[in-house]
Coordinates of C-alpha atoms in Angstrom, one line a residue:
X129 CA -21.5 -20.8 28.5
X130 CA -23.0 -19.3 31.6
X131 CA -19.6 -18.0 32.7
X132 CA -19.1 -16.3 29.4
X133 CA -22.5 -14.8 29.4
X134 CA -22.1 -13.5 33.0
X135 CA -18.7 -12.0 32.2
X136 CA -20.2 -10.3 29.2
X137 CA -22.9 -8.8 31.4
X138 CA -20.5 -7.7 34.0
X139 CA -18.2 -6.1 31.4
X140 CA -20.8 -3.6 30.3
X141 CA -19.9 -1.3 33.1
X142 CA -16.2 -0.5 32.4
X143 CA -14.2 1.2 35.1
X144 CA -11.9 3.9 33.7
X145 CA -11.1 5.6 37.0
X146 CA -7.5 4.3 37.2
X147 CA -6.8 4.6 33.5
X148 CA -3.4 6.4 33.7
X149 CA -1.9 4.1 36.4
X150 CA -3.1 1.0 34.5
X151 CA -1.2 2.3 31.5
X152 CA 1.9 2.8 33.5
X153 CA 1.8 -0.7 35.0
X154 CA 1.1 -2.5 31.7
X155 CA 4.1 -3.9 29.9
X156 CA 2.5 -3.5 26.5
X157 CA -0.4 -1.9 24.8
X158 CA -1.9 -5.3 24.1
X159 CA -1.9 -6.2 27.8
X160 CA -3.4 -2.9 28.6
X161 CA -6.2 -3.2 26.0
X162 CA -7.1 -6.7 27.0
X163 CA -9.4 -5.2 29.6
X164 CA -11.2 -3.1 27.1
X165 CA -11.4 -4.7 23.7
X166 CA -11.8 -8.2 22.4
X167 CA -12.6 -11.7 23.6
X168 CA -10.3 -11.5 26.7
X169 CA -12.2 -8.5 27.9
X170 CA -15.7 -9.7 27.2
X171 CA -16.4 -6.2 25.7
X172 CA -18.0 -6.5 22.3
X173 CA -18.3 -2.8 21.8
X174 CA -18.1 0.5 23.7
X175 CA -21.6 1.6 24.7
X176 CA -22.8 5.2 24.7
X177 CA -22.3 5.4 28.5
X178 CA -18.9 3.7 28.3
X179 CA -17.7 6.6 26.0
X180 CA -19.2 9.3 28.2
X181 CA -17.4 7.8 31.2
X182 CA -14.1 7.3 29.4
X183 CA -14.0 10.8 28.0
X184 CA -14.7 12.2 31.5
X185 CA -11.8 10.2 33.0
X186 CA -9.4 11.1 30.2
X187 CA -10.1 14.8 30.7
X188 CA -9.5 14.5 34.5
X189 CA -6.3 12.5 34.2
X190 CA -4.6 14.1 31.2
X191 CA -3.9 17.8 31.3
X192 CA -3.6 18.1 27.5
X193 CA -7.1 16.8 26.8
X194 CA -10.5 18.4 26.6
X195 CA -14.0 17.1 26.1
X196 CA -16.8 19.3 24.9
X197 CA -19.9 19.1 22.7
X198 CA -19.8 20.3 19.1
X199 CA -23.5 20.6 18.9
X200 CA -26.9 18.9 19.7
X201 CA -28.5 15.9 18.1
X202 CA -32.1 15.7 16.8
X203 CA -33.1 14.4 20.2
X204 CA -31.1 17.2 21.9
X205 CA -28.1 15.1 23.1
X206 CA -24.6 16.5 23.2
X207 CA -22.3 15.3 20.4
X208 CA -19.1 14.7 22.4
X209 CA -15.6 15.5 21.0
X210 CA -12.3 14.5 22.6
X211 CA -9.4 16.9 21.9
X212 CA -5.7 15.8 22.5
X213 CA -2.8 18.2 22.0
X214 CA -0.3 19.8 24.4
X215 CA -0.8 23.2 22.8
X216 CA -4.3 23.0 21.5
X217 CA -5.4 26.1 23.4
X218 CA -2.6 28.2 22.0
X219 CA -3.2 26.9 18.5
X220 CA -7.0 27.5 18.6
X221 CA -6.6 31.0 20.1
X222 CA -3.9 32.1 17.7
X223 CA -3.9 33.2 14.1
X224 CA -5.5 30.6 11.9
X225 CA -2.8 31.0 9.4
X226 CA -0.3 29.8 11.9
X227 CA -2.3 26.8 13.1
X228 CA -0.6 23.5 12.5
X229 CA -2.5 20.8 10.6
X230 CA -5.0 18.8 12.7
X231 CA -6.8 15.5 12.2
X232 CA -10.5 14.5 12.8
X233 CA -11.5 10.9 13.4
X234 CA -15.2 10.2 13.2
X235 CA -17.3 7.1 13.5
X236 CA -21.0 6.1 13.7
X237 CA -22.4 8.2 10.9
X238 CA -24.3 5.0 10.8
X239 CA -25.2 4.0 14.3
X240 CA -25.0 0.2 13.9
X241 CA -21.3 0.3 12.7
X242 CA -19.9 -0.2 16.2
X243 CA -16.5 -1.5 15.3
X244 CA -15.7 1.9 13.9
X245 CA -16.4 3.4 17.3
X246 CA -14.1 0.9 19.0
X247 CA -11.4 1.8 16.4
X248 CA -11.8 5.5 17.2
X249 CA -11.5 4.8 20.9
X250 CA -8.5 2.5 20.5
X251 CA -6.5 5.1 18.5
X252 CA -7.0 7.6 21.4
X253 CA -6.1 5.1 24.0
X254 CA -2.9 3.9 22.2
X255 CA -1.8 7.5 21.8
X256 CA -2.3 8.1 25.5
X257 CA -0.5 4.9 26.4
X258 CA 2.5 5.9 24.3
X259 CA 2.5 9.3 25.9
X260 CA 2.5 7.8 29.4
X261 CA 5.5 5.6 28.4
X262 CA 7.4 8.6 27.1
X263 CA 7.4 7.7 23.4
X264 CA 9.3 10.6 21.8
X265 CA 7.4 10.5 18.6
X266 CA 4.1 10.7 20.4
X267 CA 5.3 13.6 22.5
X268 CA 6.5 15.5 19.4
X269 CA 3.2 14.8 17.7
X270 CA 1.1 16.1 20.6
X271 CA 3.4 19.1 21.0
X272 CA 3.0 20.2 17.4
X273 CA -0.5 19.0 16.4
X274 CA -4.1 18.5 17.6
X275 CA -6.1 15.3 17.3
X276 CA -9.9 15.4 17.5
X277 CA -11.9 12.2 18.2
X278 CA -15.7 12.2 17.4
X279 CA -16.8 8.6 18.0
X280 CA -20.6 9.1 17.8
X281 CA -21.8 11.4 15.0
X282 CA -25.2 9.7 15.1
X283 CA -25.4 9.9 18.9
X284 CA -29.1 9.3 19.1
X285 CA -29.0 6.1 17.1
X286 CA -26.0 4.9 19.0
X287 CA -27.7 5.7 22.3
X288 CA -30.7 3.6 21.4
X289 CA -28.5 0.6 20.3
X290 CA -26.5 0.9 23.6
X291 CA -29.7 1.0 25.7
X292 CA -31.1 -2.1 24.0
X293 CA -27.8 -4.0 24.5
X294 CA -27.4 -3.0 28.1
X295 CA -31.0 -4.0 29.0
X296 CA -31.5 -7.2 27.1
X297 CA -28.4 -8.0 25.1
X298 CA -30.4 -7.3 22.0
X299 CA -28.5 -5.5 19.1
X300 CA -30.7 -3.1 17.2
X301 CA -29.5 -2.5 13.6
X302 CA -30.1 1.2 13.4
X303 CA -28.5 3.1 10.6
X304 CA -30.1 6.5 10.4
X305 CA -30.7 9.3 12.9
X306 CA -34.0 9.6 14.8
X307 CA -35.9 12.2 12.8
X308 CA -39.4 10.8 12.4
X309 CA -41.6 12.9 10.1
X310 CA -42.4 10.5 7.4
X311 CA -44.6 7.8 8.9
X312 CA -41.7 5.3 9.0
X313 CA -41.3 2.7 11.8
X314 CA -38.5 0.8 13.5
X315 CA -35.1 1.1 11.9
X316 CA -36.6 2.8 8.8
X317 CA -37.0 6.0 10.8
X318 CA -34.6 8.9 10.2
X319 CA -32.1 10.4 7.7
X320 CA -29.0 8.8 6.5
X321 CA -26.4 11.2 7.8
X322 CA -23.8 10.0 5.3
X323 CA -26.1 11.2 2.4
X324 CA -26.8 14.6 3.9
X325 CA -23.7 16.6 3.1
X326 CA -23.7 19.4 0.6
X327 CA -21.6 18.0 -2.2
X328 CA -23.5 16.4 -5.2
X329 CA -26.4 16.0 -2.7
X330 CA -29.4 14.4 -4.4
X331 CA -27.5 14.1 -7.7
X332 CA -29.5 11.0 -8.6
X333 CA -31.6 8.4 -6.9
X334 CA -29.0 5.7 -7.2
X335 CA -26.5 7.3 -4.8
X336 CA -29.2 8.3 -2.3
X337 CA -32.9 8.0 -1.9
X338 CA -35.7 10.6 -1.8
X339 CA -37.9 8.0 0.0
X340 CA -38.0 8.8 3.7
X341 CA -38.3 5.1 4.8
X342 CA -35.3 3.9 2.7
X343 CA -32.0 3.2 4.4
X344 CA -30.1 5.8 2.3
X345 CA -32.7 8.6 2.6
X346 CA -30.8 11.9 2.1
X347 CA -33.1 14.3 3.9
X348 CA -35.1 17.3 2.7
X349 CA -32.0 19.3 1.9
X350 CA -28.2 19.3 2.3
X351 CA -27.2 19.7 6.0
X352 CA -30.9 19.5 7.1
X353 CA -29.8 17.5 10.1
X354 CA -28.3 19.0 13.3
X355 CA -25.6 16.2 13.4
X356 CA -24.2 17.0 10.0
X357 CA -24.5 20.7 10.7
X358 CA -22.3 20.2 13.7
X359 CA -19.6 18.4 11.7
X360 CA -19.7 21.0 9.0
X361 CA -19.3 23.9 11.4
X362 CA -16.4 22.2 13.2
X363 CA -14.5 21.5 10.0
X364 CA -15.1 24.9 8.4
X365 CA -14.0 26.7 11.6
X366 CA -10.6 28.3 10.8
X367 CA -9.3 27.7 14.3
X368 CA -9.2 24.0 13.8
X369 CA -7.3 23.7 10.5
X370 CA -8.4 20.1 9.9
X371 CA -6.3 18.6 7.1
X372 CA -7.0 14.9 7.5
X373 CA -10.4 13.3 8.2
X374 CA -10.9 9.5 8.7
X375 CA -14.6 8.5 8.8
X376 CA -14.7 4.9 10.2
X377 CA -17.3 2.6 8.7
X378 CA -18.0 -1.1 8.9
X379 CA -18.1 -3.7 7.5
X380 CA -15.8 -4.8 4.8
X381 CA -12.1 -4.6 4.1
X382 CA -12.1 -1.5 2.0
X383 CA -10.0 1.7 1.8
X384 CA -12.4 4.2 0.2
X385 CA -11.3 7.6 -1.0
X386 CA -13.3 10.3 -2.8
X387 CA -15.1 10.7 -5.0
X388 CA -18.1 8.4 -4.5
X389 CA -20.9 10.3 -6.2
X390 CA -19.8 9.2 -9.7
X391 CA -20.0 5.8 -11.4
X392 CA -16.5 6.3 -12.8
X393 CA -13.3 4.9 -11.3
X394 CA -11.7 7.9 -9.6
X395 CA -11.6 10.1 -12.6
X396 CA -12.1 13.2 -10.4
X397 CA -9.3 12.3 -8.0
X398 CA -6.3 10.8 -9.7
X399 CA -5.2 14.0 -11.4
X400 CA -5.2 16.0 -8.1
X401 CA -1.8 16.5 -6.4
X402 CA -3.2 15.1 -3.1
X403 CA -3.7 11.8 -4.8
X404 CA 0.0 11.1 -4.2
X405 CA -0.7 11.0 -0.5
X406 CA -3.6 8.5 -0.9
X407 CA -1.3 6.3 -3.0
X408 CA 1.5 6.6 -0.4
X409 CA -0.8 5.4 2.4
X410 CA -1.9 2.5 0.2
X411 CA 1.7 1.5 -0.7
X412 CA 3.5 2.3 2.6
X413 CA 0.8 2.3 5.3
X414 CA 0.7 -1.5 5.8
X415 CA -3.0 -2.0 5.0
X416 CA -4.6 -5.3 6.0
X417 CA -4.2 -8.1 3.6
X418 CA -6.6 -8.0 0.7
X419 CA -7.9 -4.4 1.5
X420 CA -9.3 -2.9 -1.7
X421 CA -8.3 0.7 -2.6
X422 CA -10.4 3.1 -4.6
X423 CA -13.6 5.0 -4.6
X424 CA -17.1 3.5 -4.1
X425 CA -17.3 2.2 -7.6
X426 CA -14.0 0.4 -7.3
X427 CA -14.5 -1.0 -3.8
X428 CA -18.0 -1.3 -2.4
X429 CA -19.5 -1.5 -5.9
X430 CA -22.1 1.3 -5.6
X431 CA -22.0 5.0 -5.5
X432 CA -23.1 7.6 -2.9
X433 CA -24.0 11.2 -3.2
X434 CA -24.1 13.7 -0.3
X435 CA -21.3 11.6 1.2
X436 CA -19.3 13.0 4.1
X437 CA -15.9 12.1 2.7
X438 CA -16.7 13.6 -0.7
X439 CA -17.7 16.9 0.9
X440 CA -14.7 16.9 3.3
X441 CA -12.4 16.4 0.3
X442 CA -13.6 19.8 -1.1
X443 CA -12.8 21.7 2.1
X444 CA -9.4 23.2 2.9
X445 CA -7.5 20.8 0.6
X446 CA -8.4 18.0 3.1
X447 CA -7.3 14.4 2.9
X448 CA -10.5 12.4 3.5
X449 CA -10.9 8.6 3.9
X450 CA -13.9 6.4 4.7
X451 CA -12.6 2.9 5.4
X452 CA -14.9 0.0 5.7
X453 CA -13.0 -1.8 8.5
X454 CA -12.5 -5.5 8.2
X455 CA -9.9 -8.2 7.7
X456 CA -9.4 -11.0 5.2
X457 CA -11.9 -13.3 6.9
X458 CA -15.5 -13.2 5.6
X459 CA -16.8 -14.6 8.9
X460 CA -16.0 -11.1 10.4
X461 CA -18.1 -9.3 7.9
X462 CA -20.9 -8.2 10.1
X463 CA -22.1 -4.9 11.7
X464 CA -21.9 -6.7 15.0
X465 CA -19.0 -9.2 14.7
X466 CA -18.3 -11.9 17.2
X467 CA -15.9 -11.1 20.0
X468 CA -13.0 -13.0 18.5
X469 CA -12.9 -10.7 15.5
X470 CA -13.1 -7.3 17.2
X471 CA -9.5 -7.0 18.3
X472 CA -8.0 -8.5 15.0
X473 CA -10.0 -6.0 12.9
X474 CA -8.7 -3.1 15.1
X475 CA -5.1 -4.3 15.3
X476 CA -4.7 -5.0 11.6
X477 CA -6.1 -1.6 10.7
X478 CA -4.2 0.4 13.3
X479 CA -0.8 0.6 11.4
X480 CA -2.2 2.5 8.4
X481 CA -4.3 4.8 10.7
X482 CA -1.1 5.6 12.7
X483 CA 0.8 6.1 9.5
X484 CA -1.9 8.5 8.3
X485 CA -1.9 10.5 11.6
X486 CA 1.8 11.1 11.2
X487 CA 1.2 12.8 7.9
X488 CA 0.3 15.8 10.0
X489 CA 4.0 16.4 10.1
X490 CA 6.2 16.8 7.1
X491 CA 7.0 13.4 5.6
X492 CA 9.9 13.3 3.2
X493 CA 9.8 10.6 0.5
X494 CA 13.2 10.0 -1.2
X495 CA 13.2 8.0 -4.4
X496 CA 15.1 7.6 -7.7
X497 CA 13.1 9.1 -10.5
X498 CA 15.4 7.8 -13.3
X499 CA 18.9 6.5 -13.9
X500 CA 20.9 5.9 -17.0
X501 CA 24.1 4.0 -17.4
X502 CA 26.5 5.8 -19.7
X503 CA 27.4 3.6 -22.7
X504 CA 30.3 3.6 -25.0
X505 CA 29.6 6.0 -28.0
X506 CA 31.5 6.4 -31.3
X507 CA 33.2 9.6 -30.3
X508 CA 34.6 8.3 -27.0
X509 CA 35.1 4.6 -27.6
X510 CA 38.6 3.3 -27.4
X511 CA 40.0 -0.1 -27.7
X512 CA 41.4 0.2 -24.2
X513 CA 39.3 -1.1 -21.3
X514 CA 37.2 1.5 -19.5
X515 CA 38.4 2.3 -16.0
X516 CA 35.1 3.6 -14.6
X517 CA 31.4 3.0 -15.2
X518 CA 29.4 6.2 -15.1
X519 CA 25.7 6.6 -14.2
X520 CA 23.4 9.6 -14.4
X521 CA 20.8 9.6 -11.6
X522 CA 17.8 11.8 -10.8
X523 CA 16.8 11.7 -7.1
X524 CA 13.5 13.3 -5.9
X525 CA 12.6 14.5 -2.5
X526 CA 8.8 15.1 -2.0
X527 CA 6.9 16.2 1.1
X528 CA 4.0 13.8 1.4
X529 CA 3.0 15.3 4.8
X530 CA 1.0 18.4 5.7
X531 CA 3.6 20.5 7.5
X532 CA 6.4 22.6 6.0
X533 CA 9.9 21.4 6.7
X534 CA 13.1 23.5 6.4
X535 CA 16.8 22.9 5.8
X536 CA 16.6 19.4 4.4
X537 CA 19.9 17.6 4.3
X538 CA 20.2 14.1 2.9
X539 CA 23.5 12.2 3.0
X540 CA 24.4 9.6 0.4
X541 CA 26.3 6.7 1.7
X542 CA 28.8 5.0 -0.7
X543 CA 32.2 3.3 -0.6
X544 CA 35.1 5.7 -0.6
X545 CA 36.3 4.7 -4.1
X546 CA 32.9 5.6 -5.6
X547 CA 32.6 9.2 -6.7
X548 CA 29.3 11.1 -6.3
X549 CA 29.1 14.3 -8.3
X550 CA 26.2 16.7 -7.9
X551 CA 25.0 18.9 -10.7
X552 CA 25.5 22.6 -10.0
X553 CA 22.7 24.3 -12.0
X554 CA 24.1 27.8 -11.6
X555 CA 27.5 26.9 -13.0
X556 CA 26.2 24.1 -15.2
X557 CA 28.8 21.6 -14.0
X558 CA 29.2 18.6 -11.7
X559 CA 30.9 19.1 -8.3
X560 CA 31.9 16.3 -5.9
X561 CA 29.4 16.0 -3.1
X562 CA 27.6 13.3 -1.1
X563 CA 25.1 15.6 0.6
X564 CA 21.8 16.9 -1.0
X565 CA 20.3 20.0 0.6
X566 CA 17.2 22.1 0.0
X567 CA 15.9 25.1 2.0
X568 CA 12.2 24.2 2.4
X569 CA 9.5 21.9 1.1
X570 CA 5.8 22.6 1.8
X571 CA 3.1 19.9 1.5
X572 CA 3.3 18.1 -1.8
X573 CA 6.2 20.2 -3.0
X574 CA 9.2 18.3 -4.4
X575 CA 12.7 18.9 -5.7
X576 CA 15.1 16.9 -7.9
X577 CA 18.8 16.5 -7.7
X578 CA 20.9 15.4 -10.7
X579 CA 23.9 13.2 -9.9
X580 CA 26.7 11.5 -11.7
X581 CA 28.0 8.4 -10.1
X582 CA 31.4 7.0 -11.1
X583 CA 32.2 3.4 -10.2
X584 CA 35.6 1.8 -10.7
X585 CA 35.3 -1.1 -13.2
X586 CA 37.1 -3.4 -10.8
X587 CA 34.1 -2.9 -8.4
X588 CA 31.6 -2.9 -11.2
X589 CA 32.6 -6.4 -12.3
X590 CA 32.0 -7.7 -8.8
X591 CA 28.4 -6.5 -8.9
X592 CA 25.5 -8.8 -9.5
X593 CA 22.4 -7.6 -11.3
X594 CA 19.6 -6.2 -9.1
X595 CA 16.4 -4.2 -9.8
X596 CA 16.2 -0.6 -8.9
X597 CA 14.3 -1.1 -5.7
X598 CA 15.8 -4.4 -4.5
X599 CA 19.2 -3.8 -3.1
X600 CA 21.6 -6.8 -3.0
X601 CA 24.7 -7.6 -1.0
X602 CA 27.2 -6.4 -3.7
X603 CA 25.4 -3.2 -4.6
X604 CA 27.7 -0.2 -4.6
X605 CA 24.7 1.9 -3.6
X606 CA 21.6 0.6 -1.9
X607 CA 18.1 2.2 -1.7
X608 CA 15.4 2.2 0.9
X609 CA 12.2 4.0 -0.1
X610 CA 11.7 5.1 3.5
X611 CA 9.5 7.7 5.0
X612 CA 10.4 9.5 8.2
X613 CA 8.4 12.2 10.1
X614 CA 9.7 15.7 10.2
X615 CA 7.7 17.9 12.6
X616 CA 7.1 21.6 12.1
X617 CA 9.3 22.5 15.1
X618 CA 12.4 20.8 13.6
X619 CA 15.1 23.3 12.7
X620 CA 17.1 20.9 10.5
X621 CA 16.1 17.6 8.9
X622 CA 19.0 15.3 8.4
X623 CA 18.7 11.7 7.3
X624 CA 21.2 9.3 5.9
X625 CA 20.1 8.1 2.5
X626 CA 20.8 4.7 1.1
X627 CA 20.1 4.6 -2.7
X628 CA 19.3 1.6 -4.8
X629 CA 21.6 -0.4 -6.9
X630 CA 21.6 1.1 -10.3
X631 CA 22.2 -2.2 -12.0
X632 CA 19.0 -3.2 -13.8
X633 CA 18.3 -6.9 -13.8
X634 CA 17.6 -6.6 -17.5
X635 CA 20.9 -5.0 -18.4
X636 CA 23.8 -6.8 -19.9
X637 CA 26.0 -8.4 -17.2
X638 CA 29.4 -6.7 -16.7
X639 CA 31.3 -9.7 -18.1
X640 CA 29.3 -9.4 -21.4
X641 CA 30.2 -5.8 -22.1
X642 CA 33.2 -6.6 -24.2
X643 CA 31.0 -8.8 -26.5
X644 CA 28.5 -5.9 -26.8
X645 CA 31.3 -3.5 -27.8
X646 CA 32.4 -5.9 -30.6
X647 CA 28.8 -6.1 -31.9
X648 CA 28.7 -2.3 -32.0
X649 CA 31.9 -2.2 -34.1
X650 CA 30.6 -4.8 -36.6
X651 CA 27.4 -2.9 -37.1
X652 CA 29.2 0.4 -37.6
X653 CA 31.6 -1.1 -40.2
X654 CA 28.7 -2.7 -42.1
X655 CA 26.9 0.7 -42.3
X656 CA 30.1 2.4 -43.5
X657 CA 30.6 -0.2 -46.3
X658 CA 27.0 0.0 -47.5
X659 CA 27.3 3.8 -47.5
X660 CA 30.5 3.7 -49.6
X661 CA 28.9 1.3 -52.1
X662 CA 25.8 3.6 -52.6
X663 CA 28.1 6.6 -53.1
X664 CA 30.2 4.9 -55.8
X665 CA 27.1 3.7 -57.7
X666 CA 25.6 7.3 -57.6
X667 CA 28.8 8.8 -59.0
X668 CA 29.0 6.2 -61.8
X669 CA 25.4 6.9 -62.9
X670 CA 25.8 10.7 -62.8
X671 CA 28.9 10.7 -65.0
X672 CA 27.4 8.6 -67.7
X673 CA 25.9 10.7 -70.7
X674 CA 22.1 10.4 -70.6
X675 CA 20.0 9.5 -73.6
X676 CA 16.3 9.8 -74.3
X677 CA 14.1 7.4 -76.3
X678 CA 11.6 9.3 -78.6
X679 CA 9.1 8.3 -81.4
X680 CA 9.4 9.8 -84.9
X681 CA 7.0 8.7 -87.7
X682 CA 6.1 5.6 -85.8
X683 CA 9.8 4.5 -85.6
X684 CA 11.8 4.4 -82.5
X685 CA 14.9 6.5 -82.4
X686 CA 17.5 7.3 -79.9
X687 CA 18.5 10.9 -79.7
X688 CA 21.5 11.9 -77.9
X689 CA 20.9 15.1 -76.1
X690 CA 23.6 17.7 -76.8
X691 CA 24.3 20.9 -75.0
X692 CA 21.6 22.3 -72.7
X693 CA 18.8 20.0 -71.5
X694 CA 15.4 20.6 -73.0
X695 CA 12.7 22.4 -71.1
X696 CA 9.9 20.0 -70.6
X697 CA 7.1 19.8 -70.1
X698 CA 5.8 23.3 -70.9
X699 CA 7.6 26.5 -70.0
X700 CA 9.7 27.1 -66.9
X701 CA 6.8 29.1 -65.4
X702 CA 4.4 26.1 -65.8
X703 CA 6.7 23.5 -64.2
X704 CA 5.2 23.9 -60.7
X705 CA 2.0 22.0 -61.8
X706 CA 4.0 18.9 -62.4
X707 CA 5.9 19.0 -59.2
X708 CA 5.0 16.6 -56.5

C-alpha cells in the first residue's frame, strides 16, 4: 500500500520533455500511454500543471502545433487551446469560404469531470503518436484539417481541484466556475458554465436554476461568464470553421445529442438532415457496450437549458455531441473513478471519437435502398423454364462527412456470368456497366443508381437464402455497408463495392418456384371460370321479358309491359331526386 501511495505521489509531476522520442521508441500506443494514463502509470488524472507542461512540450517538439489562450477566466487565468494541423496557418489566414472543416474537443465545463480531460489529452497524444509512426491516414487528416483541443473550459475550478490534489491528495468536487457574488460557500460558489449558453437560456427552472447557490445556476444572463464568452467567440470566428464539437462529460455511459432543453425525445433533431450523421456514428462508430443514445430526456433522464451542445448545434450547421463517458461497469460511475477504470473508459470510447474525427473528410456510405426480384407475370409467363432471374436494385451513395468529394467511382464486383445493367436516365434504357460514377457530393448529399441484375438460373438454384445485409458463401453479389474516408485533396475516389445478396430469407426458395407458378395458374383459371359464369347469368336475365306486379281494385294482377317502358316515378325532369 505504501509503495502504491508513493508511486502515486511521484507520478503527479509528469516529465514530457522527451515526448517525441518516447513515441518513436514505443512499439504500440498502449505501451506509450502506460506512462501517462491508468493504473500502470499511477496517474489518476492530468492536473492543471500537467496540461500546461504537456502543451508547452508539444508546441516545442511538433512544428504543426500551436498553443495559445482563447480568453481569460473569471480569476484571470488563460484558457489554453492546443491546435494541430500541418496547414492551420494557411487555413486561418485564407478566405473563410475555403477553410476546410475543423473539430473542437472540449472538456471540464464542469471542473470535477476529470476523466473527460484525460480523454481530451489522450486523443491528442494518439494523433501525435500515429503521426510520428507515419500513419498515412493521420498525415492526410493533419494536412487537410485542423483539430482544436480545449481541455479546461472551467480553468479556475480545475486549477483549484488540481491544487488540492497535489497538496493533500484530497479531491474537491467543484462543478461551477469561481464567480462568488451571491453569498454561497464551498462548492456552491459560481455559475454552471453548461447552463450559460444563449440557446433556450432560462427557459424554465427545471433545466437550470435561478438560485445562485444551486449546482445548475445559469448566471445572470446568457454568456455572462468570460469562459463561455471565450468558447462562443472561438466557434463563431469565421477563420476556424468548426463543424464538429465534442464536449466531454463524466460520468455515465451516454451518447447525448441535441436538443436537451425539451422534455420530448428528440423531436427537434430527428427531422434535420444532420441527424443521419448522428445515427451513423451510433451504428458504425463502435460505441461502448450499453451506451445509450439520444437527448437528455432519453439518456440522462433530465433536461438542460442554456446547454453548450444545444447552442453549438445552432451554429454553422455544426455536429455537437456531449457524451457522458463511461463503460458498462457501474463501479466506474464516479466523477473521480479508481485508477483501474480510467484507461478502460478512455480506450472503449476512443473508437467512436476517432470515427467522428474522420467525418471532417468526405465519408461515402454505400447501401442498397431497395431491391425487387422480377416475378413471372401473365404477359410474359411461359411453360418453358426461365433461363435468368432478374432483379431491380436501387443503390445509394451518401456523403456522411463534412468535406466535398469529387469524381466518385464505385466498382461492382460480380461473377463474369452475372450481367449488371445500369439505368441511363437520359436515354431511358439499361446499359451494361459495373461501374457507378458521380461528379461530386457535398456534405449530406446523395445520389441513387438504378440497376438491373441478371443471374443465370443455374447459378440462382445454387444460392441459399440470405438477408440483405448478411452475405453468405454462395451469394452472387455480396454487400458490406462500409465507410471510407475521402479527403478534400483527393482528385478521384475509387472503391470496389461488394453488394449484398439480393435473396431475402423470407422469399420462396429457388426449388419451390415451380410450385409457385402452378398456384398462379390455378388461381388465374379459377378467376376466369367465375367471370364466365357471371357473364352467362347476366345475359340470360337480360334477354328474359320483364314483368311488373301491380294492384288493381285490391286484386293482384300481372301486367306484361309492352312497347316503351313507363316513365316512373314522376316526369323525366324529376328523376334526379330519386337517384342515389
